[in-house]
mmCIF file of C-alpha atoms in Angstrom:
data_model
loop_
_atom_site.group_PDB
_atom_site.id
_atom_site.type_symbol
_atom_site.label_atom_id
_atom_site.label_comp_id
_atom_site.label_asym_id
_atom_site.label_seq_id
_atom_site.Cartn_x
_atom_site.Cartn_y
_atom_site.Cartn_z
ATOM 1 C CA UNK A 1 -6.449 -12.964 -48.155
ATOM 2 C CA UNK A 2 -4.873 -13.998 -44.811
ATOM 3 C CA UNK A 3 -2.366 -16.927 -44.516
ATOM 4 C CA UNK A 4 -1.160 -17.973 -41.138
ATOM 5 C CA UNK A 5 2.141 -20.014 -40.877
ATOM 6 C CA UNK A 6 3.148 -22.007 -37.868
ATOM 7 C CA UNK A 7 6.680 -22.031 -37.540
ATOM 8 C CA UNK A 8 8.840 -24.317 -34.799
ATOM 9 C CA UNK A 9 11.909 -22.391 -33.114
ATOM 10 C CA UNK A 10 15.128 -23.580 -34.404
ATOM 11 C CA UNK A 11 17.315 -25.390 -30.798
ATOM 12 C CA UNK A 12 19.175 -22.450 -29.924
ATOM 13 C CA UNK A 13 15.670 -20.111 -29.464
ATOM 14 C CA UNK A 14 14.091 -22.924 -28.450
ATOM 15 C CA UNK A 15 17.106 -23.177 -25.456
ATOM 16 C CA UNK A 16 16.857 -19.471 -25.108
ATOM 17 C CA UNK A 17 13.042 -19.596 -24.531
ATOM 18 C CA UNK A 18 12.956 -22.586 -22.462
ATOM 19 C CA UNK A 19 15.184 -20.538 -20.004
ATOM 20 C CA UNK A 20 13.304 -18.169 -20.037
ATOM 21 C CA UNK A 21 10.496 -19.323 -19.006
ATOM 22 C CA UNK A 22 12.277 -21.279 -15.914
ATOM 23 C CA UNK A 23 13.472 -17.726 -14.940
ATOM 24 C CA UNK A 24 10.126 -15.975 -15.049
ATOM 25 C CA UNK A 25 8.934 -19.347 -12.770
ATOM 26 C CA UNK A 26 10.918 -18.448 -10.835
ATOM 27 C CA UNK A 27 10.870 -14.070 -10.351
ATOM 28 C CA UNK A 28 8.181 -12.041 -8.874
ATOM 29 C CA UNK A 29 4.527 -11.393 -9.664
ATOM 30 C CA UNK A 30 5.524 -7.865 -10.680
ATOM 31 C CA UNK A 31 8.661 -9.000 -13.137
ATOM 32 C CA UNK A 32 6.912 -11.437 -14.908
ATOM 33 C CA UNK A 33 5.418 -8.682 -16.935
ATOM 34 C CA UNK A 34 9.006 -8.753 -18.648
ATOM 35 C CA UNK A 35 9.598 -11.867 -19.214
ATOM 36 C CA UNK A 36 6.321 -11.922 -21.384
ATOM 37 C CA UNK A 37 7.815 -9.023 -24.124
ATOM 38 C CA UNK A 38 10.925 -10.787 -23.835
ATOM 39 C CA UNK A 39 9.307 -14.663 -24.754
ATOM 40 C CA UNK A 40 7.703 -12.817 -28.182
ATOM 41 C CA UNK A 41 11.205 -11.179 -28.820
ATOM 42 C CA UNK A 42 12.874 -14.843 -28.829
ATOM 43 C CA UNK A 43 10.025 -16.386 -30.866
ATOM 44 C CA UNK A 44 10.457 -13.139 -33.519
ATOM 45 C CA UNK A 45 13.667 -12.344 -33.697
ATOM 46 C CA UNK A 46 15.085 -9.457 -31.639
ATOM 47 C CA UNK A 47 18.756 -9.699 -32.402
ATOM 48 C CA UNK A 48 18.390 -12.659 -34.415
ATOM 49 C CA UNK A 49 19.324 -12.556 -38.164
ATOM 50 C CA UNK A 50 19.002 -17.411 -38.467
ATOM 51 C CA UNK A 51 15.677 -16.826 -36.342
ATOM 52 C CA UNK A 52 12.869 -19.605 -38.160
ATOM 53 C CA UNK A 53 10.478 -16.036 -38.932
ATOM 54 C CA UNK A 54 13.418 -13.743 -39.856
ATOM 55 C CA UNK A 55 14.269 -16.012 -42.161
ATOM 56 C CA UNK A 56 10.811 -17.690 -43.297
ATOM 57 C CA UNK A 57 10.110 -13.411 -44.331
ATOM 58 C CA UNK A 58 12.566 -13.516 -46.540
ATOM 59 C CA UNK A 59 12.100 -16.522 -48.660
ATOM 60 C CA UNK A 60 8.317 -14.976 -48.427
ATOM 61 C CA UNK A 61 10.190 -11.261 -49.966
ATOM 62 C CA UNK A 62 12.324 -13.001 -52.805
ATOM 63 C CA UNK A 63 8.596 -15.182 -53.661
ATOM 64 C CA UNK A 64 7.215 -11.801 -54.158
ATOM 65 C CA UNK A 65 9.838 -9.916 -55.186
ATOM 66 C CA UNK A 66 10.398 -12.305 -58.266
ATOM 67 C CA UNK A 67 6.916 -11.293 -59.082
ATOM 68 C CA UNK A 68 7.235 -7.628 -59.225
ATOM 69 C CA UNK A 69 5.833 -7.248 -56.114
ATOM 70 C CA UNK A 70 6.348 -4.411 -53.382
ATOM 71 C CA UNK A 71 6.974 -6.123 -49.706
ATOM 72 C CA UNK A 72 5.874 -4.431 -46.005
ATOM 73 C CA UNK A 73 6.788 -6.220 -43.328
ATOM 74 C CA UNK A 74 5.401 -5.362 -40.079
ATOM 75 C CA UNK A 75 6.889 -6.006 -36.439
ATOM 76 C CA UNK A 76 6.189 -4.252 -33.138
ATOM 77 C CA UNK A 77 10.055 -4.653 -31.688
ATOM 78 C CA UNK A 78 12.495 -2.213 -33.954
ATOM 79 C CA UNK A 79 15.260 -5.072 -32.503
ATOM 80 C CA UNK A 80 13.200 -7.366 -34.746
ATOM 81 C CA UNK A 81 13.023 -5.372 -37.524
ATOM 82 C CA UNK A 82 17.252 -5.187 -37.211
ATOM 83 C CA UNK A 83 17.295 -8.836 -38.087
ATOM 84 C CA UNK A 84 14.869 -8.877 -40.912
ATOM 85 C CA UNK A 85 17.217 -5.677 -42.877
ATOM 86 C CA UNK A 86 20.444 -8.069 -41.944
ATOM 87 C CA UNK A 87 19.254 -11.373 -42.929
ATOM 88 C CA UNK A 88 17.234 -9.152 -46.453
ATOM 89 C CA UNK A 89 20.955 -7.238 -47.277
ATOM 90 C CA UNK A 90 22.638 -10.809 -47.096
ATOM 91 C CA UNK A 91 20.437 -11.664 -49.760
ATOM 92 C CA UNK A 92 20.395 -8.373 -51.667
ATOM 93 C CA UNK A 93 17.420 -7.599 -51.288
ATOM 94 C CA UNK A 94 16.018 -3.788 -51.779
ATOM 95 C CA UNK A 95 15.206 -2.480 -47.936
ATOM 96 C CA UNK A 96 13.906 0.189 -45.906
ATOM 97 C CA UNK A 97 13.211 0.965 -42.720
ATOM 98 C CA UNK A 98 11.099 2.806 -40.490
ATOM 99 C CA UNK A 99 10.415 3.639 -37.215
ATOM 100 C CA UNK A 100 10.883 5.425 -34.231
ATOM 101 C CA UNK A 101 14.431 5.239 -33.741
ATOM 102 C CA UNK A 102 14.733 7.447 -36.872
ATOM 103 C CA UNK A 103 14.636 11.405 -36.908
ATOM 104 C CA UNK A 104 11.454 12.190 -38.464
ATOM 105 C CA UNK A 105 13.057 13.546 -41.337
ATOM 106 C CA UNK A 106 14.894 10.710 -42.418
ATOM 107 C CA UNK A 107 11.310 8.285 -41.596
ATOM 108 C CA UNK A 108 9.372 10.332 -44.390
ATOM 109 C CA UNK A 109 12.551 10.061 -46.886
ATOM 110 C CA UNK A 110 12.901 6.418 -46.414
ATOM 111 C CA UNK A 111 9.316 6.465 -46.933
ATOM 112 C CA UNK A 112 9.441 8.200 -49.664
ATOM 113 C CA UNK A 113 12.018 6.013 -51.319
ATOM 114 C CA UNK A 114 10.446 3.040 -50.561
ATOM 115 C CA UNK A 115 6.440 3.845 -52.625
ATOM 116 C CA UNK A 116 9.076 5.712 -55.467
ATOM 117 C CA UNK A 117 11.284 3.267 -56.787
ATOM 118 C CA UNK A 118 10.062 1.497 -59.553
ATOM 119 C CA UNK A 119 11.701 -1.990 -58.593
ATOM 120 C CA UNK A 120 10.636 -4.165 -56.151
ATOM 121 C CA UNK A 121 11.884 -3.659 -52.753
ATOM 122 C CA UNK A 122 11.145 -3.492 -49.423
ATOM 123 C CA UNK A 123 9.911 -0.969 -46.398
ATOM 124 C CA UNK A 124 10.660 -2.303 -42.883
ATOM 125 C CA UNK A 125 7.834 -0.809 -40.642
ATOM 126 C CA UNK A 126 8.048 -0.686 -36.688
ATOM 127 C CA UNK A 127 3.320 -1.183 -36.709
ATOM 128 C CA UNK A 128 3.752 1.224 -34.008
ATOM 129 C CA UNK A 129 4.146 4.217 -35.539
ATOM 130 C CA UNK A 130 3.251 3.320 -38.633
ATOM 131 C CA UNK A 131 -0.114 1.951 -38.310
ATOM 132 C CA UNK A 132 -2.602 5.028 -38.494
ATOM 133 C CA UNK A 133 -2.079 8.293 -40.794
ATOM 134 C CA UNK A 134 0.130 6.335 -43.883
ATOM 135 C CA UNK A 135 -1.127 5.158 -47.098
ATOM 136 C CA UNK A 136 0.822 2.899 -48.146
ATOM 137 C CA UNK A 137 -0.906 0.867 -51.262
ATOM 138 C CA UNK A 138 2.044 0.908 -53.522
ATOM 139 C CA UNK A 139 2.163 -2.570 -51.719
ATOM 140 C CA UNK A 140 0.711 -5.541 -52.072
ATOM 141 C CA UNK A 141 1.747 -8.129 -48.945
ATOM 142 C CA UNK A 142 1.965 -7.682 -46.061
ATOM 143 C CA UNK A 143 3.873 -10.200 -43.479
ATOM 144 C CA UNK A 144 4.018 -9.670 -39.590
ATOM 145 C CA UNK A 145 6.694 -10.961 -37.782
ATOM 146 C CA UNK A 146 4.464 -10.397 -34.303
ATOM 147 C CA UNK A 147 1.025 -9.093 -33.965
ATOM 148 C CA UNK A 148 0.192 -6.649 -31.301
ATOM 149 C CA UNK A 149 -2.152 -7.909 -28.418
ATOM 150 C CA UNK A 150 -5.238 -6.197 -29.665
ATOM 151 C CA UNK A 151 -6.644 -6.703 -32.846
ATOM 152 C CA UNK A 152 -7.521 -3.072 -33.912
ATOM 153 C CA UNK A 153 -4.173 -1.793 -33.501
ATOM 154 C CA UNK A 154 -2.787 -5.020 -36.078
ATOM 155 C CA UNK A 155 -5.582 -4.010 -38.387
ATOM 156 C CA UNK A 156 -5.337 -0.582 -38.645
ATOM 157 C CA UNK A 157 -1.098 -1.775 -39.430
ATOM 158 C CA UNK A 158 -3.457 -4.120 -41.858
ATOM 159 C CA UNK A 159 -5.502 -0.937 -43.077
ATOM 160 C CA UNK A 160 -2.508 1.073 -44.708
ATOM 161 C CA UNK A 161 -2.536 -1.631 -46.947
ATOM 162 C CA UNK A 162 -5.875 -2.389 -48.405
ATOM 163 C CA UNK A 163 -7.282 1.176 -48.760
ATOM 164 C CA UNK A 164 -9.223 3.236 -51.478
ATOM 165 C CA UNK A 165 -6.400 3.282 -54.467
ATOM 166 C CA UNK A 166 -4.961 -0.235 -54.210
ATOM 167 C CA UNK A 167 -5.379 -1.530 -57.245
ATOM 168 C CA UNK A 168 -3.896 -5.190 -56.431
ATOM 169 C CA UNK A 169 -5.313 -8.517 -54.447
ATOM 170 C CA UNK A 170 -3.596 -7.899 -51.330
ATOM 171 C CA UNK A 171 -2.090 -10.660 -49.097
ATOM 172 C CA UNK A 172 -1.587 -10.758 -45.409
ATOM 173 C CA UNK A 173 1.264 -13.175 -43.709
ATOM 174 C CA UNK A 174 1.320 -13.809 -40.389
ATOM 175 C CA UNK A 175 4.051 -15.701 -39.059
ATOM 176 C CA UNK A 176 3.625 -17.418 -35.697
ATOM 177 C CA UNK A 177 5.798 -19.864 -33.475
ATOM 178 C CA UNK A 178 4.641 -23.475 -32.432
ATOM 179 C CA UNK A 179 4.617 -23.893 -28.904
ATOM 180 C CA UNK A 180 5.305 -20.779 -27.706
ATOM 181 C CA UNK A 181 3.433 -17.894 -26.453
ATOM 182 C CA UNK A 182 1.981 -16.919 -30.277
ATOM 183 C CA UNK A 183 -0.326 -19.960 -29.338
ATOM 184 C CA UNK A 184 -1.527 -17.654 -25.950
ATOM 185 C CA UNK A 185 -1.445 -14.715 -27.935
ATOM 186 C CA UNK A 186 -2.892 -16.289 -30.823
ATOM 187 C CA UNK A 187 -6.069 -17.273 -28.867
ATOM 188 C CA UNK A 188 -6.333 -14.382 -27.154
ATOM 189 C CA UNK A 189 -7.162 -12.296 -30.271
ATOM 190 C CA UNK A 190 -9.899 -14.767 -31.200
ATOM 191 C CA UNK A 191 -11.294 -14.371 -27.668
ATOM 192 C CA UNK A 192 -11.106 -10.355 -28.373
ATOM 193 C CA UNK A 193 -12.522 -10.542 -32.249
ATOM 194 C CA UNK A 194 -15.114 -12.567 -31.193
ATOM 195 C CA UNK A 195 -16.097 -10.135 -28.329
ATOM 196 C CA UNK A 196 -15.722 -7.248 -30.261
ATOM 197 C CA UNK A 197 -17.945 -8.805 -32.979
ATOM 198 C CA UNK A 198 -20.719 -9.458 -30.106
ATOM 199 C CA UNK A 199 -20.423 -5.880 -28.983
ATOM 200 C CA UNK A 200 -20.556 -4.584 -32.223
ATOM 201 C CA UNK A 201 -23.831 -6.488 -32.922
ATOM 202 C CA UNK A 202 -25.364 -5.804 -29.327
ATOM 203 C CA UNK A 203 -24.966 -1.464 -30.042
ATOM 204 C CA UNK A 204 -26.420 -2.022 -33.437
ATOM 205 C CA UNK A 205 -29.362 -3.907 -32.226
ATOM 206 C CA UNK A 206 -30.114 -1.606 -29.706
ATOM 207 C CA UNK A 207 -29.599 1.051 -31.364
ATOM 208 C CA UNK A 208 -32.676 0.002 -34.144
ATOM 209 C CA UNK A 209 -34.641 -0.560 -31.379
ATOM 210 C CA UNK A 210 -34.668 2.707 -29.994
ATOM 211 C CA UNK A 211 -35.085 4.594 -33.244
ATOM 212 C CA UNK A 212 -37.370 2.185 -33.652
#
């Protein structure tokens, strides 16, 4: 089950977002790309534990911890995961980090501890690092603080939890902010998913015709 929640940036984040937009408009075409990542990080709470997504994710975690559920939180930005970790630590919620800044040994240690931990806890995972090769069926709740431009990459991250061995219903939260780049991204993702579906349908149809 997927839930999309649209949230409103707090005033300080909105001011920073608007200021960044103004600077982007004045920048050269070559420099505008860098502003895109900056806008996404502002919306998602990089180095800002008081960001609306960070606070909402902590609320969701607290709700599911009470239900004895393990939770995975995905972001493509390590600064966002650090903000989320600060917020969870403030609430004394047990959590483990899994990102590219950690050594391979420490990443594996954190992952193993999360999987073996008998009590409910949280894995804070960089979706670029954790989207392939992992089986995370010990968790049944997933929160995306931000989504990648490629819908298949997002699905790969989801599939870490929704795999053979999963005994519970999987609940996925996508947190987005209104009147921001998140809206533009959601439209791109919807379009790409439709194109992908049409492509696969045409491919299946073509293969069927050839084989007949």
